[in-house]
Amino acid sequence: KGGVMIDTINHRSKSQAELLKAHLERGKEITAKEALLQLGIGRLAARIHELRVDHNLPIKTRVESKGNKKWAVYSLEKGE
């Protein structure tokens, strides 16, 4: 049963990574809040890491802040 659970988790992660990849490839930026609300991705940083390592995508991170709050904004590097 443990193997089935791991397979389910990996399958979900792959589909989330593919959703995220498609979003970024459309030239859009994304934050953790947007990822959760729009794509159902709760662990955006993990999916970003997966795309950087497994798919070799050049994803840049920009940190924005307002008051004492900070958050990351992710987007694909622009191709030359």
Coordinates of C-alpha atoms in Angstrom, one line a residue:
K1 CA 0.0 0.0 0.0
G2 CA 2.9 2.4 0.7
G3 CA 4.1 2.1 -2.9
V4 CA 0.6 3.0 -4.2
M5 CA 0.6 6.1 -2.0
I6 CA 4.0 7.2 -3.2
D7 CA 3.0 6.7 -6.9
T8 CA -0.1 8.8 -6.2
I9 CA 1.9 11.6 -4.7
N10 CA 4.5 11.5 -7.6
H11 CA 1.7 11.4 -10.2
R12 CA 0.0 14.5 -8.6
S13 CA 3.4 16.3 -8.4
K14 CA 4.0 15.6 -12.1
S15 CA 0.6 16.9 -13.1
Q16 CA 1.1 20.0 -10.9
A17 CA 4.6 20.6 -12.5
E18 CA 3.1 20.3 -16.0
L19 CA 0.3 22.8 -15.1
L20 CA 2.9 25.2 -13.7
K21 CA 5.2 24.7 -16.7
A22 CA 2.4 25.5 -19.1
H23 CA 1.5 28.6 -17.0
L24 CA 5.1 29.9 -17.1
E25 CA 5.5 29.1 -20.8
R26 CA 2.6 31.4 -21.6
G27 CA 4.8 34.2 -20.3
K28 CA 3.0 34.6 -17.0
E29 CA 4.4 35.1 -13.5
I30 CA 3.2 33.3 -10.4
T31 CA 3.2 33.6 -6.6
A32 CA 2.5 30.9 -4.0
K33 CA -1.0 32.4 -3.4
E34 CA -1.8 32.5 -7.1
A35 CA -0.5 28.9 -7.6
L36 CA -2.8 27.7 -4.8
L37 CA -5.9 29.5 -5.9
Q38 CA -5.5 29.1 -9.7
L39 CA -3.6 25.8 -10.1
G40 CA -4.3 24.0 -6.8
I41 CA -0.5 23.9 -6.0
G42 CA 0.2 24.1 -2.3
R43 CA 4.0 23.7 -2.4
L44 CA 5.0 26.0 -5.2
A45 CA 8.7 26.1 -4.3
A46 CA 8.9 22.3 -4.6
R47 CA 7.3 22.4 -8.0
I48 CA 9.7 25.2 -9.1
H49 CA 12.6 23.2 -7.9
E50 CA 11.3 20.2 -9.8
L51 CA 11.0 22.2 -13.1
R52 CA 14.5 23.7 -12.6
V53 CA 16.2 20.3 -11.9
D54 CA 14.2 17.7 -13.9
H55 CA 13.1 19.9 -16.8
N56 CA 16.1 22.3 -16.9
L57 CA 13.8 25.3 -17.1
P58 CA 15.5 28.7 -16.5
I59 CA 13.1 30.0 -13.9
K60 CA 13.9 33.3 -12.2
T61 CA 12.8 34.4 -8.7
R62 CA 12.0 38.0 -7.8
V63 CA 11.3 38.9 -4.2
E64 CA 8.6 41.5 -3.6
S65 CA 7.6 43.1 -0.4
K66 CA 4.9 45.3 1.1
G67 CA 5.3 46.4 4.7
N68 CA 6.8 43.5 6.6
K69 CA 5.6 40.9 4.2
K70 CA 7.8 39.3 1.5
W71 CA 6.9 36.8 -1.2
A72 CA 8.6 35.3 -4.3
V73 CA 7.4 35.9 -7.8
Y74 CA 8.5 33.2 -10.3
S75 CA 8.7 33.5 -14.1
L76 CA 10.7 32.0 -17.0
E77 CA 13.9 33.8 -18.1
K78 CA 13.3 35.5 -21.4
G79 CA 15.0 33.7 -24.3
E80 CA 17.4 35.6 -26.5

